[in-house]
């Protein structure tokens, strides 16, 4: 049984799929007006982890991640919908058309997904290609009497949805008392959100536009996810994931629209990735700690180390992202890969060493951790423990069959981590002269070790490593 912390009910719940053996997952994808940063990817990687673990458990997973290429206004998160379209703002700044901006950043995003070894989603639907579905949904909301038209758009009347605020823990009264919202005379409540924007006022020259029963205009940001999730996954989803920042008003509004239009529960399990800070500071361009994937790769960090850093921390704990941590992750990955090489290179013994039981125990512990709201620290501890146990047994030998069992186990875990390397490493060839030098250095090191002169012994070992010689001290 797998338990997931449901952000809506704020407790861990046993996962019961809508359809036996299947899982439908929707993830709010990027708004393609700039480069996605590592904070965005940490949230997408939480979804990747969920998808991969469900597949590991044998579920047939249908995963949808949308591309927001219209309608996300610059101050959508500040509860006003009077801001500028994010794509249009970028278009002016970069002197490209909005369409060029959208495709350019979408391509970069898709490339980053590949670099970070994401499992492919079923589809990455673009908002601009689903405007008809969105218009249909607005019509449905109109039939239900929850939206109203003003001079500049069509708005959802949140007083008509009693659960508005439940996900983010905001009561309507608290919202009204606390927030500064730009006054829009036509709106019944400052918190009513747009499902359709007309080409008037600030939006008069909006470039991406479509015909609708409410005049020419463009869809509201929240509406996109409600319409696209319905089209590809149906009226009720198993999981909906996103960043913590998406809870309000975005997800809150998705729930109001979808549940009113469809008359059904929208999402069974909501998952939110907690925010990432960099060097204990909020990520921002002005602080210079706003990293994209390619920034870090250009600095010499591997994409695997970025991937592993985010996967290995629990998604609900606040992650302080540092370069130090990327280095640590790389060391851990190297350790796993060294272990795999050791297994591959070890000569099989005739007798068995009880490895099958060790693997069984490690697998059970791994799954126990993952089944508990994807608790990666418990899951990884099982792996560290296993490596220690198997290494000890390697000294007196394990059988061919046991070697295979270990490798199979590591392969099955790699269907989740995607950072292990099973390609047998090629050994470097040395000339007779080089061999002589190497042997001398090894003897020298052994002498230092016998004298307990660890500093010198380590220095010699570093010299050997530089030559391409790795030394392991065993019984
Ligand atoms: Zn969304």
XYZ file of C-alpha atoms and ligand atoms in Angstrom:
476
model
C 0.000 0.000 0.000
C 1.250 3.405 -0.931
C 0.495 6.486 1.106
C 0.650 10.016 -0.196
C 0.313 13.269 1.688
C -2.697 14.946 0.165
C -2.254 18.736 0.308
C -6.015 19.195 0.172
C -6.880 17.117 3.243
C -3.469 17.746 4.826
C -2.919 14.135 5.793
C -1.358 10.979 4.427
C -3.842 8.833 2.550
C -3.643 5.371 1.023
C -3.517 5.606 -2.750
C -6.581 3.995 -4.291
C -6.571 4.409 -8.072
C -9.710 5.415 -9.942
C -9.128 2.552 -12.325
C -7.452 -0.617 -11.058
C -3.771 -0.726 -11.969
C -3.802 2.695 -13.618
C -2.817 6.199 -12.586
C -3.723 9.522 -14.207
C -1.396 12.357 -13.351
C -1.530 16.013 -14.318
C 1.343 18.428 -13.752
C 1.205 22.174 -14.277
C 3.971 22.721 -16.770
C 6.074 25.778 -17.529
C 4.975 29.170 -18.789
C 7.282 29.470 -21.769
C 8.413 33.079 -21.572
C 11.857 32.513 -20.057
C 14.255 29.778 -19.044
C 12.930 27.441 -16.381
C 15.154 27.489 -13.279
C 16.199 24.649 -11.007
C 13.380 25.475 -8.593
C 10.879 24.764 -11.358
C 12.660 21.533 -12.198
C 12.664 20.398 -8.586
C 8.884 20.507 -8.754
C 8.758 18.709 -12.110
C 11.194 16.099 -10.757
C 8.820 15.357 -7.891
C 6.277 14.447 -10.571
C 8.885 12.398 -12.434
C 9.644 10.503 -9.218
C 5.962 9.811 -8.631
C 5.448 8.635 -12.210
C 8.516 6.414 -12.146
C 7.747 4.878 -8.778
C 4.177 4.086 -9.803
C 5.530 2.431 -12.946
C 8.056 0.519 -10.807
C 5.087 -0.749 -8.790
C 3.439 -1.937 -11.985
C 0.927 0.837 -12.607
C 0.103 1.927 -16.094
C 0.656 5.675 -15.845
C -0.747 8.388 -18.068
C 1.089 11.622 -17.346
C 0.180 14.989 -18.833
C 2.281 18.127 -18.448
C 0.926 21.227 -20.135
C 2.786 24.067 -21.807
C 1.369 27.485 -20.902
C 2.001 29.581 -23.975
C -0.719 32.186 -23.493
C -2.731 33.881 -20.796
C -0.371 33.843 -17.820
C -0.305 37.450 -16.722
C 2.611 39.035 -14.886
C 0.654 39.526 -11.692
C -1.522 36.419 -11.772
C 0.061 35.268 -8.554
C -0.732 38.564 -6.878
C -4.427 37.946 -7.273
C -5.028 40.533 -9.865
C -5.555 39.802 -13.507
C -4.693 43.176 -14.854
C -1.021 42.486 -15.511
C 0.697 42.081 -18.817
C 0.821 38.739 -20.585
C 4.164 37.162 -19.640
C 4.853 36.144 -23.230
C 4.129 39.601 -24.573
C 6.416 41.171 -21.999
C 9.217 38.818 -23.081
C 8.428 39.458 -26.716
C 9.009 43.194 -26.322
C 12.148 42.679 -24.300
C 13.703 40.170 -26.687
C 12.373 41.665 -29.881
C 10.781 38.427 -31.046
C 7.156 37.647 -31.831
C 5.150 36.061 -29.045
C 4.980 32.882 -31.086
C 8.748 32.824 -31.474
C 9.165 33.377 -27.729
C 6.776 30.534 -26.943
C 8.419 28.015 -29.257
C 11.938 29.082 -28.343
C 11.454 28.584 -24.598
C 9.390 25.466 -25.124
C 12.280 23.941 -27.086
C 14.729 24.863 -24.335
C 12.416 23.346 -21.764
C 12.015 20.101 -23.706
C 15.770 19.908 -24.052
C 16.268 20.380 -20.292
C 13.794 17.561 -19.670
C 15.969 15.320 -21.808
C 19.185 16.425 -20.142
C 17.685 15.712 -16.712
C 16.464 12.302 -17.963
C 12.762 12.835 -17.348
C 10.528 9.968 -18.262
C 8.475 11.195 -21.230
C 4.958 12.351 -20.430
C 2.080 11.003 -22.521
C 1.646 14.477 -23.992
C 2.746 18.085 -23.465
C -0.385 19.914 -24.659
C -0.063 23.594 -25.526
C -2.682 25.983 -24.197
C -2.887 27.762 -27.571
C -3.998 24.518 -29.215
C -6.862 23.922 -26.773
C -8.753 27.194 -26.821
C -11.902 25.487 -28.174
C -11.995 23.156 -25.176
C -11.578 26.170 -22.901
C -14.431 28.042 -24.565
C -16.617 24.948 -24.130
C -15.799 24.939 -20.445
C -16.680 28.616 -20.039
C -20.028 27.880 -21.723
C -20.566 25.060 -19.238
C -19.760 27.415 -16.354
C -22.188 29.902 -17.827
C -24.899 27.218 -17.897
C -24.234 26.544 -14.246
C -24.592 30.243 -13.478
C -21.232 30.755 -11.799
C -19.622 33.183 -14.233
C -20.585 36.697 -15.262
C -19.532 38.980 -18.046
C -18.035 42.424 -17.563
C -16.713 44.989 -20.008
C -13.260 43.418 -19.953
C -13.883 39.709 -19.515
C -15.773 36.780 -18.068
C -15.241 36.126 -14.368
C -15.835 33.225 -12.028
C -17.911 34.298 -9.048
C -16.051 32.594 -6.210
C -18.908 33.116 -3.775
C -20.705 30.437 -5.815
C -18.105 27.793 -4.908
C -18.233 27.047 -1.218
C -14.908 25.219 -1.037
C -12.911 28.099 -2.505
C -9.829 28.528 -0.312
C -9.765 24.983 1.083
C -6.561 23.895 -0.630
C -4.530 26.941 0.308
C -6.133 27.281 3.717
C -7.583 30.694 2.903
C -11.080 31.495 3.981
C -12.844 34.045 1.825
C -13.051 36.430 4.757
C -9.321 36.148 5.410
C -8.603 36.736 1.743
C -10.758 39.794 1.604
C -9.281 41.220 4.764
C -5.665 40.534 3.986
C -4.797 41.141 0.382
C -4.134 44.247 -1.600
C -5.953 43.878 -4.848
C -6.311 46.260 -7.691
C -9.872 47.453 -7.814
C -11.833 46.484 -10.836
C -15.150 48.289 -10.619
C -16.978 45.736 -12.723
C -16.029 42.730 -10.667
C -18.398 41.552 -7.949
C -15.495 40.560 -5.734
C -11.846 41.467 -6.104
C -11.028 37.759 -5.903
C -13.193 36.638 -8.772
C -10.826 35.374 -11.425
C -10.963 35.674 -15.186
C -11.848 32.700 -17.348
C -11.869 34.845 -20.469
C -10.221 38.201 -21.145
C -11.516 40.619 -23.753
C -9.355 42.831 -25.900
C -10.016 46.058 -24.064
C -8.002 48.419 -21.937
C -4.518 47.110 -21.254
C -5.234 44.030 -23.296
C -6.500 45.867 -26.347
C -3.480 44.936 -28.444
C -3.066 41.396 -27.157
C -1.485 39.520 -30.038
C -2.635 35.974 -29.368
C -6.397 36.132 -29.721
C -9.387 33.964 -30.522
C -13.067 34.466 -31.313
C -15.510 33.512 -28.593
C -19.172 34.044 -27.674
C -17.905 36.883 -25.425
C -15.966 38.603 -28.167
C -12.393 38.349 -29.331
C -9.943 37.622 -26.530
C -7.833 35.024 -24.799
C -8.351 32.467 -22.015
C -7.542 32.870 -18.319
C -4.506 30.989 -17.085
C -6.315 28.759 -14.575
C -8.815 27.633 -17.176
C -6.110 26.057 -19.333
C -5.288 23.327 -16.840
C -8.947 22.551 -16.145
C -9.660 22.144 -19.860
C -6.534 20.203 -20.821
C -6.599 17.814 -17.868
C -10.219 16.999 -18.696
C -9.457 16.378 -22.349
C -6.592 13.957 -21.746
C -7.289 12.444 -18.341
C -11.021 12.764 -17.753
C -13.092 14.611 -15.183
C -11.400 13.146 -12.116
C -7.642 12.734 -11.822
C -5.690 10.476 -9.504
C -2.906 13.009 -8.948
C -2.386 16.673 -9.660
C 1.078 18.027 -8.933
C 2.680 21.434 -8.896
C 4.852 23.803 -6.935
C 3.719 25.209 -3.618
C 3.395 28.597 -5.319
C 0.704 27.155 -7.569
C -1.690 26.392 -4.724
C -3.200 29.827 -4.724
C -4.806 31.172 -6.751
C -4.003 28.746 -9.588
C -4.982 25.349 -8.198
C -7.700 26.765 -6.041
C -9.285 28.211 -9.177
C -8.770 25.004 -11.179
C -10.754 23.124 -8.527
C -13.594 25.669 -8.591
C -13.867 25.566 -12.389
C -13.510 21.816 -12.903
C -15.800 20.730 -10.090
C -18.483 23.208 -11.077
C -18.309 22.458 -14.802
C -18.099 18.674 -14.442
C -20.155 18.184 -11.305
C -17.493 15.765 -10.044
C -14.530 15.685 -7.734
C -11.566 17.060 -9.660
C -8.501 15.498 -8.010
C -8.102 12.639 -5.550
C -4.534 13.455 -4.425
C -2.905 16.867 -4.585
C 0.868 16.961 -4.319
C 2.915 20.119 -3.913
C 6.662 20.509 -3.999
C 7.927 22.753 -1.255
C 9.951 25.780 -2.260
C 13.650 25.625 -3.013
C 16.023 28.180 -1.559
C 19.544 28.697 -2.839
C 22.283 29.264 -0.245
C 19.460 29.917 2.229
C 18.111 32.765 0.133
C 15.042 33.024 -1.992
C 15.897 32.345 -5.599
C 15.869 35.540 -7.614
C 17.557 37.029 -10.627
C 18.734 40.083 -8.664
C 20.537 37.955 -6.060
C 22.369 36.127 -8.815
C 21.284 32.739 -7.455
C 18.828 32.055 -10.202
C 20.236 28.949 -11.857
C 19.045 27.282 -14.995
C 20.039 23.724 -15.830
C 22.489 24.890 -18.473
C 24.056 27.441 -16.063
C 24.987 24.582 -13.771
C 26.090 22.253 -16.539
C 28.306 25.047 -17.902
C 29.816 25.388 -14.447
C 30.903 21.757 -14.697
C 28.164 20.049 -12.687
C 26.639 16.944 -14.191
C 22.947 16.838 -15.013
C 22.836 13.601 -12.994
C 24.004 15.435 -9.890
C 21.183 17.977 -10.309
C 18.677 15.181 -10.819
C 19.904 13.218 -7.829
C 20.036 16.255 -5.535
C 16.328 16.854 -6.020
C 15.285 13.205 -5.960
C 17.206 12.377 -2.809
C 15.613 15.088 -0.660
C 12.048 14.542 0.462
C 9.761 16.670 -1.677
C 7.964 18.190 1.299
C 11.096 19.293 3.106
C 12.466 22.715 2.326
C 15.559 22.198 0.229
C 18.529 24.510 0.499
C 20.217 24.125 -2.851
C 23.988 24.694 -2.892
C 26.890 23.833 -5.158
C 28.325 21.866 -2.243
C 25.255 19.680 -2.381
C 25.694 19.019 -6.082
C 29.243 17.850 -5.356
C 27.968 15.577 -2.583
C 25.359 14.133 -4.929
C 28.032 13.440 -7.522
C 30.111 11.607 -4.899
C 27.116 9.478 -3.964
C 26.387 8.645 -7.590
C 30.066 7.732 -8.086
C 29.879 5.463 -5.049
C 26.882 3.631 -6.465
C 28.594 3.288 -9.807
C 31.845 2.063 -8.239
C 29.811 -0.558 -6.442
C 28.200 -1.672 -9.703
C 31.662 -1.961 -11.288
C 32.902 -3.998 -8.355
C 30.068 -6.452 -8.830
C 30.617 -6.631 -12.575
C 34.368 -7.190 -12.168
C 34.345 -9.616 -9.303
C 35.167 -13.256 -10.109
C 32.238 -15.466 -9.254
C 32.744 -17.968 -6.445
C 31.338 -21.512 -6.461
C 29.317 -21.071 -3.303
C 26.474 -18.739 -2.475
C 26.755 -16.077 0.214
C 23.090 -15.448 1.043
C 22.808 -12.407 -1.238
C 19.224 -13.207 -2.276
C 18.008 -12.610 1.295
C 20.007 -9.393 1.548
C 18.423 -8.083 -1.627
C 14.965 -9.104 -0.502
C 15.411 -7.188 2.755
C 16.841 -4.143 0.983
C 14.005 -4.104 -1.540
C 11.421 -4.343 1.202
C 12.963 -1.457 3.082
C 13.311 0.600 -0.094
C 9.650 0.110 -0.955
C 8.585 0.733 2.624
C 10.267 4.133 2.438
C 8.900 5.005 -0.985
C 5.402 3.817 -0.067
C 5.467 6.268 2.811
C 4.893 9.459 0.827
C 8.024 8.907 -1.287
C 10.283 9.072 1.760
C 13.581 8.978 -0.032
C 15.865 9.033 3.005
C 14.515 5.701 4.251
C 14.607 4.299 0.724
C 18.214 5.361 0.178
C 19.337 4.113 3.590
C 18.355 0.620 2.460
C 20.646 0.975 -0.498
C 23.621 2.220 1.530
C 23.097 -0.672 3.943
C 22.963 -3.198 1.141
C 26.189 -1.947 -0.414
C 27.981 -2.349 2.898
C 26.689 -5.889 3.377
C 27.465 -7.033 -0.141
C 30.970 -5.509 -0.075
C 31.770 -7.521 3.024
C 30.594 -10.675 1.322
C 32.559 -9.921 -1.817
C 35.769 -10.511 0.117
C 34.963 -14.200 0.473
C 33.108 -14.376 -2.838
C 29.559 -14.423 -4.203
C 28.181 -16.693 -6.932
C 27.449 -15.834 -10.564
C 23.735 -16.015 -9.845
C 24.164 -13.647 -6.903
C 26.081 -11.173 -9.028
C 23.131 -11.146 -11.421
C 20.657 -10.644 -8.583
C 22.537 -7.579 -7.346
C 22.780 -6.068 -10.822
C 19.084 -6.754 -11.506
C 18.172 -4.994 -8.271
C 20.302 -1.975 -9.124
C 18.734 -1.894 -12.588
C 15.234 -1.911 -11.169
C 16.117 1.001 -8.881
C 17.651 2.796 -11.805
C 14.244 2.825 -13.464
C 13.585 5.470 -10.800
C 16.945 7.200 -10.360
C 18.340 7.043 -13.899
C 21.863 7.889 -12.724
C 23.485 4.444 -12.549
C 25.893 3.224 -15.177
C 26.033 -0.480 -16.022
C 28.529 -0.228 -18.859
C 31.656 -2.155 -17.769
C 34.472 0.366 -17.466
C 37.411 -0.178 -19.715
C 40.719 -0.527 -17.937
C 43.529 1.712 -18.994
C 46.457 0.014 -20.731
C 49.899 0.776 -19.301
C 53.304 0.287 -20.883
C 55.862 -1.899 -19.126
C 57.654 1.241 -17.993
C 54.480 2.746 -16.541
C 53.726 -0.561 -14.816
C 57.110 -0.406 -13.142
C 56.446 3.122 -11.818
C 53.005 2.086 -10.610
C 54.341 -0.933 -8.743
C 57.006 1.200 -7.101
C 54.396 3.720 -5.978
C 52.205 0.974 -4.574
C 55.120 -0.437 -2.585
C 55.989 3.027 -1.374
C 52.407 3.538 -0.224
C 52.375 0.189 1.541
C 55.513 1.207 3.453
C 53.907 4.490 4.547
C 50.819 2.610 5.618
C 52.888 0.171 7.645
C 54.474 3.196 9.340
C 50.987 4.672 9.869
C 52.064 7.747 7.946
C 48.594 8.298 6.493
C 49.310 11.742 5.049
C 52.109 10.451 2.847
C 50.183 7.279 2.013
C 47.252 9.390 0.829
C 49.542 11.641 -1.166
C 50.937 8.628 -3.032
C 47.459 7.314 -3.625
C 46.425 10.650 -5.150
C 49.439 10.400 -7.423
C 48.274 6.955 -8.530
C 44.715 8.191 -9.093
C 46.083 10.938 -11.306
C 47.780 8.248 -13.397
C 44.485 6.413 -13.707
C 45.106 3.786 -11.044
C 42.493 3.166 -8.393
C 43.391 1.329 -5.208
C 41.043 -0.497 -2.876
C 42.365 -1.766 0.475
C 40.827 -5.075 1.453
C 41.457 -7.777 4.010
Zn -2.041 24.433 -13.861
